[in-house]
Coordinates of C-alpha atoms in Angstrom, one line a residue:
M51 CA 0.0 0.0 0.0
T52 CA 2.3 2.7 -1.2
T53 CA 2.2 6.0 -3.0
D54 CA 5.4 6.7 -4.9
S55 CA 6.2 9.9 -6.6
S56 CA 9.9 9.4 -6.9
L57 CA 9.9 7.5 -10.2
R58 CA 10.9 9.6 -13.1
S59 CA 10.7 8.7 -16.8
G60 CA 13.5 8.2 -19.2
P61 CA 13.8 6.3 -22.4
G62 CA 17.2 4.9 -21.6
T63 CA 16.5 3.9 -18.0
T64 CA 15.9 0.4 -16.9
G65 CA 17.1 0.4 -13.3
R66 CA 18.4 -3.2 -13.6
S67 CA 21.5 -3.1 -15.7
S68 CA 23.2 -5.7 -13.4
R69 CA 20.7 -8.3 -14.6
D70 CA 21.1 -7.6 -18.4
G71 CA 22.8 -11.0 -19.2
D72 CA 24.4 -14.1 -18.0
D73 CA 27.7 -12.2 -17.6
G74 CA 26.1 -9.1 -16.0
T75 CA 26.8 -6.9 -19.0
A76 CA 24.5 -5.1 -21.3
H77 CA 25.8 -7.1 -24.2
G78 CA 25.2 -10.7 -22.9
R79 CA 22.6 -13.0 -24.2
L80 CA 19.3 -13.3 -22.6
P81 CA 19.2 -16.4 -20.4
G82 CA 17.0 -19.4 -21.2
R83 CA 13.4 -19.1 -20.2
Q84 CA 12.5 -21.0 -16.9
H85 CA 9.3 -21.6 -15.0
L86 CA 9.1 -19.1 -12.3
P87 CA 9.2 -20.7 -8.8
A88 CA 6.2 -20.3 -6.5
L89 CA 7.6 -17.2 -4.8
A90 CA 5.0 -17.2 -2.1
L91 CA 6.3 -20.5 -0.9
D92 CA 10.0 -19.7 -1.3
P93 CA 11.5 -18.8 2.1
A94 CA 14.4 -17.2 0.4
V95 CA 12.1 -14.6 -1.2
G96 CA 9.8 -14.0 1.6
P97 CA 6.0 -14.0 1.8
G98 CA 4.0 -11.7 -0.3
A99 CA 6.8 -11.0 -2.9
P100 CA 4.8 -10.2 -6.1
V101 CA 5.0 -12.4 -9.1
L102 CA 2.8 -10.1 -11.3
D103 CA 2.8 -6.3 -11.4
V104 CA -0.2 -5.0 -13.2
V105 CA 0.2 -1.3 -14.3
V106 CA -2.9 0.8 -15.0
P107 CA -1.8 4.0 -16.8
V108 CA -4.2 6.9 -16.2
H109 CA -4.5 10.5 -17.2
N110 CA -7.5 12.5 -15.8
E111 CA -9.5 9.3 -14.9
E112 CA -11.1 10.4 -11.7
K113 CA -14.3 8.9 -12.5
D114 CA -13.3 5.4 -13.8
L115 CA -10.1 4.8 -11.6
R116 CA -11.8 3.5 -8.5
P117 CA -14.2 1.0 -9.9
C118 CA -11.4 -0.3 -12.2
V119 CA -8.9 -0.9 -9.5
V120 CA -11.5 -2.4 -7.0
R121 CA -12.8 -4.8 -9.7
L122 CA -9.3 -5.8 -10.8
H123 CA -8.1 -6.2 -7.2
G124 CA -11.1 -8.4 -6.3
H125 CA -10.6 -10.5 -9.4
L126 CA -6.9 -11.1 -8.7
A127 CA -7.6 -11.9 -5.0
R128 CA -10.1 -14.5 -6.0
T129 CA -8.5 -16.2 -9.0
F130 CA -4.7 -15.4 -9.3
P131 CA -2.6 -18.2 -7.6
Y132 CA 0.5 -15.9 -7.1
P133 CA 1.1 -12.8 -5.1
F134 CA 0.4 -9.7 -7.2
R135 CA 0.6 -5.9 -7.2
I136 CA -1.5 -3.3 -8.9
T137 CA 0.3 0.0 -9.7
V138 CA -1.7 3.0 -10.8
A139 CA 0.6 5.1 -13.0
D140 CA -0.8 8.6 -13.1
N141 CA 0.9 10.5 -15.8
A142 CA 0.4 14.2 -15.4
S143 CA -3.3 14.2 -14.4
T144 CA -4.7 17.6 -13.6
D145 CA -8.0 16.5 -11.9
T146 CA -8.4 14.5 -8.6
T147 CA -7.0 11.3 -10.2
P148 CA -3.8 11.5 -7.9
A149 CA -6.0 11.7 -4.8
V150 CA -8.2 8.8 -5.8
A151 CA -5.0 6.7 -6.5
A152 CA -3.6 7.6 -3.2
A153 CA -6.8 6.6 -1.5
L154 CA -6.8 3.2 -3.3
A155 CA -3.3 2.5 -2.3
A156 CA -4.1 3.2 1.3
E157 CA -7.2 1.1 1.2
L158 CA -6.3 -2.0 -0.6
P159 CA -3.4 -4.3 0.0
G160 CA -1.1 -4.8 -2.9
V161 CA -2.0 -1.5 -4.6
R162 CA 0.4 1.4 -5.0
S163 CA 0.3 4.7 -7.0
V164 CA 3.0 6.3 -8.9
R165 CA 3.0 9.9 -10.1
L166 CA 4.7 11.1 -13.2
E167 CA 4.9 14.8 -14.2
E168 CA 4.9 14.2 -18.0
K169 CA 2.1 12.8 -20.1
G170 CA 2.4 9.6 -22.2
R171 CA 1.2 6.1 -21.8
G172 CA 4.5 4.6 -23.0
R173 CA 6.4 6.9 -20.7
A174 CA 4.4 5.7 -17.8
L175 CA 4.7 2.0 -18.6
R176 CA 8.5 2.3 -19.3
T177 CA 9.1 4.0 -16.0
V178 CA 7.0 1.7 -13.8
W179 CA 8.2 -1.5 -15.6
A180 CA 11.9 -0.4 -15.3
A181 CA 11.6 0.0 -11.6
S182 CA 9.4 -3.0 -10.8
D183 CA 10.8 -6.0 -8.9
A184 CA 8.1 -8.4 -10.2
P185 CA 9.3 -11.1 -12.7
V186 CA 6.1 -10.6 -14.8
L187 CA 4.9 -7.2 -15.8
A188 CA 1.5 -6.4 -17.4
Y189 CA -0.7 -3.5 -18.2
M190 CA -4.3 -2.8 -19.0
D191 CA -6.5 0.2 -19.8
V192 CA -8.5 1.8 -17.1
D193 CA -11.8 1.2 -18.8
L194 CA -11.4 -2.6 -18.4
S195 CA -12.8 -3.2 -21.9
T196 CA -11.2 -6.6 -21.9
D197 CA -12.8 -9.3 -19.9
L198 CA -10.6 -10.1 -16.9
N199 CA -11.0 -13.8 -17.3
A200 CA -8.3 -13.4 -20.0
L201 CA -5.7 -12.2 -17.4
L202 CA -4.6 -15.5 -16.2
P203 CA -4.2 -17.0 -19.7
L204 CA -2.2 -13.8 -20.6
V205 CA 0.5 -14.1 -18.0
A206 CA 0.5 -18.0 -17.6
P207 CA 2.9 -18.5 -20.6
L208 CA 5.3 -16.0 -19.0
I209 CA 5.2 -17.6 -15.7
S210 CA 5.7 -21.0 -17.2
G211 CA 8.7 -19.8 -19.2
H212 CA 7.0 -20.6 -22.6
S213 CA 6.9 -17.1 -23.9
D214 CA 8.7 -13.8 -23.6
L215 CA 5.6 -11.4 -24.2
A216 CA 1.8 -11.9 -24.3
I217 CA -0.7 -9.8 -25.8
G218 CA -4.6 -9.8 -26.0
S219 CA -6.0 -9.9 -29.5
R220 CA -9.4 -8.5 -30.6
L221 CA -8.8 -9.7 -34.1
T222 CA -8.6 -13.5 -33.8
R223 CA -11.5 -15.6 -34.9
S224 CA -12.4 -16.7 -31.4
S225 CA -12.4 -13.1 -30.0
R226 CA -15.8 -11.5 -29.3
V227 CA -15.7 -7.7 -29.8
V228 CA -18.3 -5.1 -29.4
R229 CA -17.5 -1.7 -30.9
G230 CA -18.4 0.7 -33.7
P231 CA -17.6 0.3 -37.3
K232 CA -15.2 3.3 -37.4
R233 CA -12.9 1.8 -34.7
E234 CA -13.1 -1.6 -36.2
F235 CA -12.0 -0.3 -39.6
V236 CA -9.2 1.9 -38.0
S237 CA -7.9 -1.0 -36.1
R238 CA -7.9 -3.5 -38.9
A239 CA -6.4 -1.0 -41.3
Y240 CA -3.6 -0.2 -38.8
N241 CA -2.7 -3.8 -38.4
L242 CA -2.7 -4.3 -42.2
I243 CA -0.3 -1.4 -42.4
L244 CA 2.0 -3.1 -39.8
R245 CA 1.8 -6.5 -41.7
S246 CA 2.6 -5.0 -45.1
S247 CA 5.3 -2.4 -44.1
L248 CA 7.0 -4.1 -41.0
A249 CA 6.2 -7.6 -41.8
A250 CA 4.5 -7.9 -38.3
G251 CA 3.2 -11.4 -37.5
F252 CA 1.1 -10.5 -34.4
S253 CA -2.6 -9.7 -35.1
D254 CA -3.4 -6.7 -32.8
A255 CA -0.8 -4.2 -31.8
Q256 CA -3.0 -1.7 -29.9
C257 CA -5.1 -3.8 -27.5
G258 CA -4.5 -2.4 -24.0
F259 CA -3.8 -5.8 -22.5
K260 CA -0.2 -6.9 -22.6
A261 CA 2.5 -8.6 -20.4
I262 CA 6.2 -9.1 -20.6
R263 CA 8.8 -11.0 -18.6
R264 CA 11.0 -8.6 -16.6
E265 CA 14.4 -9.7 -17.9
V266 CA 13.1 -9.0 -21.4
A267 CA 11.7 -5.6 -20.5
E268 CA 15.2 -4.7 -19.1
R269 CA 16.8 -5.3 -22.5
L270 CA 13.9 -4.1 -24.7
L271 CA 12.8 -0.9 -23.1
P272 CA 15.9 1.1 -23.8
M273 CA 15.5 0.4 -27.5
V274 CA 11.9 1.7 -27.5
E275 CA 11.9 5.3 -28.4
D276 CA 8.2 6.2 -28.4
S277 CA 6.5 7.5 -25.2
G278 CA 3.0 7.6 -26.4
W279 CA 0.4 5.3 -28.0
F280 CA 2.9 3.8 -30.5
F281 CA 4.9 2.4 -27.6
D282 CA 3.0 -0.9 -27.8
T283 CA 3.7 -1.4 -31.5
E284 CA 7.4 -0.5 -31.3
L285 CA 7.8 -2.9 -28.4
L286 CA 6.2 -5.8 -30.3
V287 CA 7.9 -5.1 -33.6
L288 CA 11.3 -5.1 -32.0
A289 CA 10.7 -8.2 -29.9
E290 CA 9.5 -10.1 -33.0
R291 CA 12.4 -9.1 -35.1
A292 CA 14.7 -10.2 -32.3
G293 CA 13.1 -13.7 -32.4
L294 CA 11.4 -13.4 -29.0
R295 CA 8.2 -15.5 -28.6
I296 CA 5.0 -13.6 -28.4
H297 CA 1.8 -15.4 -27.1
E298 CA -1.6 -14.1 -28.3
V299 CA -4.7 -14.6 -26.2
P300 CA -8.2 -14.1 -27.8
V301 CA -10.2 -11.7 -25.7
D302 CA -13.8 -10.6 -25.2
W303 CA -13.7 -6.9 -25.6
I304 CA -16.5 -4.2 -25.3
D305 CA -15.7 -0.7 -26.5
D306 CA -15.7 2.2 -24.1
P307 CA -18.0 4.9 -25.6
D308 CA -16.5 7.5 -23.4
S309 CA -12.9 7.0 -24.6
T310 CA -11.0 10.1 -25.0
V311 CA -8.5 8.8 -27.6
H312 CA -8.1 11.1 -30.6
I313 CA -8.1 8.7 -33.5
V314 CA -6.8 11.0 -36.3
R315 CA -3.9 12.4 -34.1
T316 CA -3.0 9.0 -32.8
A317 CA -3.1 7.4 -36.3
T318 CA -0.8 10.2 -37.6
E319 CA 1.7 9.6 -34.8
D320 CA 1.6 5.9 -35.3
L321 CA 2.3 6.2 -39.0
K322 CA 5.4 8.4 -38.1
G323 CA 6.4 5.7 -35.7
V324 CA 6.1 3.0 -38.5
W325 CA 8.3 4.9 -40.8
R326 CA 10.8 5.6 -38.0
V327 CA 11.1 1.9 -36.9
G328 CA 11.0 0.6 -40.5
R329 CA 14.0 2.8 -41.4
A330 CA 16.0 1.8 -38.3
L331 CA 15.4 -1.9 -39.1
A332 CA 16.3 -1.5 -42.7
V333 CA 19.7 0.1 -41.9
G334 CA 20.4 -2.3 -39.1
A335 CA 20.5 0.5 -36.5
L336 CA 19.1 -1.5 -33.6
P337 CA 21.2 -4.0 -31.5
L338 CA 18.5 -6.6 -31.6
D339 CA 21.2 -9.4 -31.0
R340 CA 21.1 -8.3 -27.3
L341 CA 17.7 -9.9 -27.2
A342 CA 18.7 -13.3 -28.4
R343 CA 17.8 -16.4 -26.6
P344 CA 19.8 -19.6 -26.5
F345 CA 19.0 -22.2 -29.1
G346 CA 16.7 -24.0 -26.8
D347 CA 15.4 -23.7 -23.2
D348 CA 16.2 -27.1 -22.2
P349 CA 19.6 -27.1 -20.5
R350 CA 20.6 -30.1 -22.7
D351 CA 20.2 -27.8 -25.7
R352 CA 22.6 -25.3 -24.2
A353 CA 25.2 -28.0 -23.5
L354 CA 25.4 -29.2 -27.1
T355 CA 28.9 -28.8 -28.6
G356 CA 29.8 -28.5 -32.2
V357 CA 26.6 -26.9 -33.4
E358 CA 27.0 -23.3 -34.2
R359 CA 24.2 -21.0 -33.1
G360 CA 21.9 -19.9 -35.9
L361 CA 22.6 -23.0 -38.0
A362 CA 18.9 -24.1 -37.9
R363 CA 17.5 -20.8 -39.0
Q364 CA 20.1 -20.4 -41.7
L365 CA 19.3 -23.9 -43.1
I366 CA 15.6 -22.9 -43.3
G367 CA 16.3 -19.7 -44.9
F368 CA 18.6 -21.2 -47.4
C369 CA 16.1 -24.0 -48.3
V370 CA 13.4 -21.4 -48.8
V371 CA 15.5 -19.3 -51.0
G372 CA 16.9 -22.3 -52.8
A373 CA 13.4 -23.6 -53.6
L374 CA 12.4 -20.2 -55.0
S375 CA 15.7 -19.9 -56.9
T376 CA 15.2 -23.4 -58.4
L377 CA 11.7 -22.6 -59.6
F378 CA 13.1 -19.3 -61.0
Y379 CA 15.9 -21.1 -62.8
L380 CA 13.7 -23.7 -64.2
A381 CA 11.3 -21.1 -65.6
L382 CA 14.3 -19.2 -67.1
Y383 CA 15.7 -22.4 -68.6
S384 CA 12.4 -23.3 -70.3
L385 CA 12.1 -19.7 -71.6
F386 CA 15.7 -19.6 -73.0
R387 CA 15.4 -23.0 -74.4
L388 CA 12.9 -21.8 -76.9
G389 CA 15.5 -19.9 -78.7
V390 CA 18.9 -21.6 -78.0
G391 CA 20.4 -24.9 -77.2
P392 CA 20.5 -26.5 -73.8
Q393 CA 24.0 -25.5 -72.8
L394 CA 23.4 -21.8 -73.5
A395 CA 19.9 -21.9 -71.9
N396 CA 21.3 -23.6 -68.8
G397 CA 24.3 -21.2 -68.6
G398 CA 22.1 -18.0 -68.9
A399 CA 19.3 -19.2 -66.6
L400 CA 21.9 -20.3 -64.0
L401 CA 23.8 -16.9 -64.2
V402 CA 20.6 -14.8 -63.7
S403 CA 19.3 -17.0 -60.8
A404 CA 22.7 -17.1 -59.2
V405 CA 22.8 -13.3 -58.9
A406 CA 19.3 -13.2 -57.5
N407 CA 20.2 -16.2 -55.1
T408 CA 23.3 -14.6 -53.7
A409 CA 21.4 -11.3 -53.0
A410 CA 18.6 -13.2 -51.3
N411 CA 20.8 -15.3 -49.2
R412 CA 22.9 -12.4 -48.3
R413 CA 20.0 -10.5 -46.7
L414 CA 17.5 -13.3 -45.7
T415 CA 19.7 -16.3 -44.7
F416 CA 22.9 -14.7 -43.3
G417 CA 21.5 -11.4 -42.2
V418 CA 24.0 -9.1 -43.9
R419 CA 22.7 -5.6 -44.2
G420 CA 23.9 -2.5 -45.9
R421 CA 25.8 -2.1 -49.2
G422 CA 29.2 -2.8 -47.7
G423 CA 30.9 -5.8 -49.4
A424 CA 28.0 -6.4 -51.7
V425 CA 30.1 -6.4 -54.9
R426 CA 32.6 -8.8 -53.4
H427 CA 29.9 -11.1 -52.2
Q428 CA 28.4 -11.2 -55.7
A429 CA 31.9 -11.9 -57.2
Q430 CA 32.3 -14.8 -54.7
G431 CA 28.8 -15.9 -55.5
L432 CA 29.8 -16.2 -59.1
V433 CA 32.5 -18.5 -58.2
V434 CA 29.9 -20.6 -56.4
F435 CA 27.8 -20.2 -59.6
A436 CA 30.8 -21.7 -61.6
V437 CA 30.8 -24.7 -59.5
G438 CA 27.0 -25.2 -60.1
L439 CA 27.5 -24.6 -63.8
A440 CA 30.2 -27.2 -64.0
L441 CA 28.0 -29.8 -62.3
T442 CA 24.9 -29.1 -64.2
S443 CA 26.6 -28.6 -67.5
G444 CA 28.6 -31.8 -67.0
S445 CA 25.4 -33.6 -66.2
L446 CA 23.7 -32.3 -69.5
A447 CA 26.9 -33.3 -71.5
A448 CA 26.8 -36.9 -70.0
L449 CA 23.1 -37.1 -70.7
G450 CA 23.6 -36.1 -74.3
A451 CA 26.5 -38.6 -74.8
A452 CA 24.4 -41.3 -73.3
T453 CA 21.1 -40.8 -75.1
G454 CA 21.8 -38.6 -78.1
S455 CA 18.6 -36.6 -78.2
P456 CA 17.0 -36.7 -74.6
S457 CA 13.4 -35.3 -74.1
H458 CA 12.8 -32.0 -72.4
S459 CA 11.4 -33.7 -69.3
T460 CA 14.5 -35.9 -69.1
E461 CA 16.7 -32.9 -69.2
L462 CA 14.8 -31.2 -66.3
A463 CA 14.9 -34.3 -64.2
V464 CA 18.8 -34.5 -64.7
L465 CA 19.1 -30.8 -64.0
I466 CA 17.1 -31.1 -60.8
T467 CA 19.2 -33.9 -59.5
A468 CA 22.4 -32.0 -60.4
N469 CA 21.1 -28.9 -58.6
L470 CA 20.4 -30.8 -55.4
A471 CA 24.0 -31.9 -55.3
A472 CA 25.3 -28.4 -56.1
T473 CA 22.9 -27.0 -53.4
V474 CA 24.7 -28.7 -50.6
L475 CA 28.1 -27.4 -51.7
R476 CA 26.6 -24.0 -52.3
F477 CA 25.4 -23.7 -48.8
L478 CA 28.8 -24.8 -47.3
L479 CA 30.7 -22.3 -49.6
L480 CA 28.2 -19.4 -48.7
R481 CA 28.4 -20.1 -45.0
A482 CA 32.2 -20.7 -44.7
W483 CA 33.5 -18.5 -47.4
V484 CA 31.1 -15.8 -48.9
F485 CA 29.4 -14.9 -45.6
P486 CA 31.6 -16.1 -42.7
T487 CA 30.5 -15.3 -39.1
G488 CA 32.6 -12.2 -38.8
A489 CA 31.3 -10.7 -42.0
R490 CA 27.5 -11.3 -41.6
R491 CA 26.9 -7.8 -40.4
A492 CA 28.1 -4.8 -42.3
P493 CA 29.8 -2.1 -40.2
A494 CA 27.5 0.7 -38.8
S495 CA 29.1 3.3 -41.0
E496 CA 28.4 1.3 -44.1
D497 CA 24.8 0.6 -43.0
L498 CA 24.0 4.3 -42.7
R499 CA 25.3 5.4 -45.9

């Protein structure tokens, strides 16, 4: 039952730099996710230590704050099996909201209020989350539009160690949503923009119902620049790009008709944020490698030797690029074969597809960004192309010597077999020679040119 006015906002402040990594540095990798212990039963931690800290950011909410906190507190006290805390984050309210928050903190156990002198939902969440000692951090809007029965499913994957972040989604098929057509259109249009421009895989960026593990927040919050409504989107996009696991929970949601959100102004700021984040990701300006998890969460995975990290992801990326390149190559070969012989058609198709293949593998498989070294990589890729040309041309020559005049389908079958053999060698050469570990990221000066 506390009222805390000492917290101050700051985009680069986390308050827990000593926990940033296994080695205690800001550059260490995130530890593997583990199931949180039952802290209430752990004598080393002490009774009542919160596992969950639910933040309710408010600005001039004197009318809705009390019924919201009383209802939320009652729900958690009845249903949540771990100790919890509710933090009212008052960001620059000018009405009686601070007094209502202080009264609730004095009245209800496990409730505290925090006062910030600057406005901004993102600023309030960053400040409170960065200073919290709870291993799971969450927030929800004061209008409680989301059914509270979704709260335990929201945080359970974080407590169990299954996921890094969790979000409520109003846009899944099993969600039940009551709201006007204008808000429905704006929400779906915004998430469509995120999918098309930032390749977002999550379905609902702006639902005010999210949770995050504390060790992830400590690394992620300093990278999030926005302090307003775009805070949620930026947090999720960076987490997804870093390979963190985001769990989605379908929610029942009823629109608040008294909401004071200015749709046009908020949409404008969000679009500016999309442009800013998209540009930062394109030039590789964000140190997302600091958010990397180990290959697996089972200790036996981390004890494996002789398997370089990232190999599985690279193999998948290489296979996808290779499959598309093969289809592209076969289409070109069939096209060129209409006017020239098999050797010329094979050489031309392989040359064009090899340039496209090297460019795609450079960016998608091995994560090399920026223009630095692109010419050298293409030159080395052409050497790899020469190896493939020798294999495929040799196969065609052998086929012609054996059968005299093979059918087009037979030529394609032989070429596919030869390409499969060349593919294995191509991956090894790309990984060990063209894009070795130390060269998979262009220098920052090159990226920003």
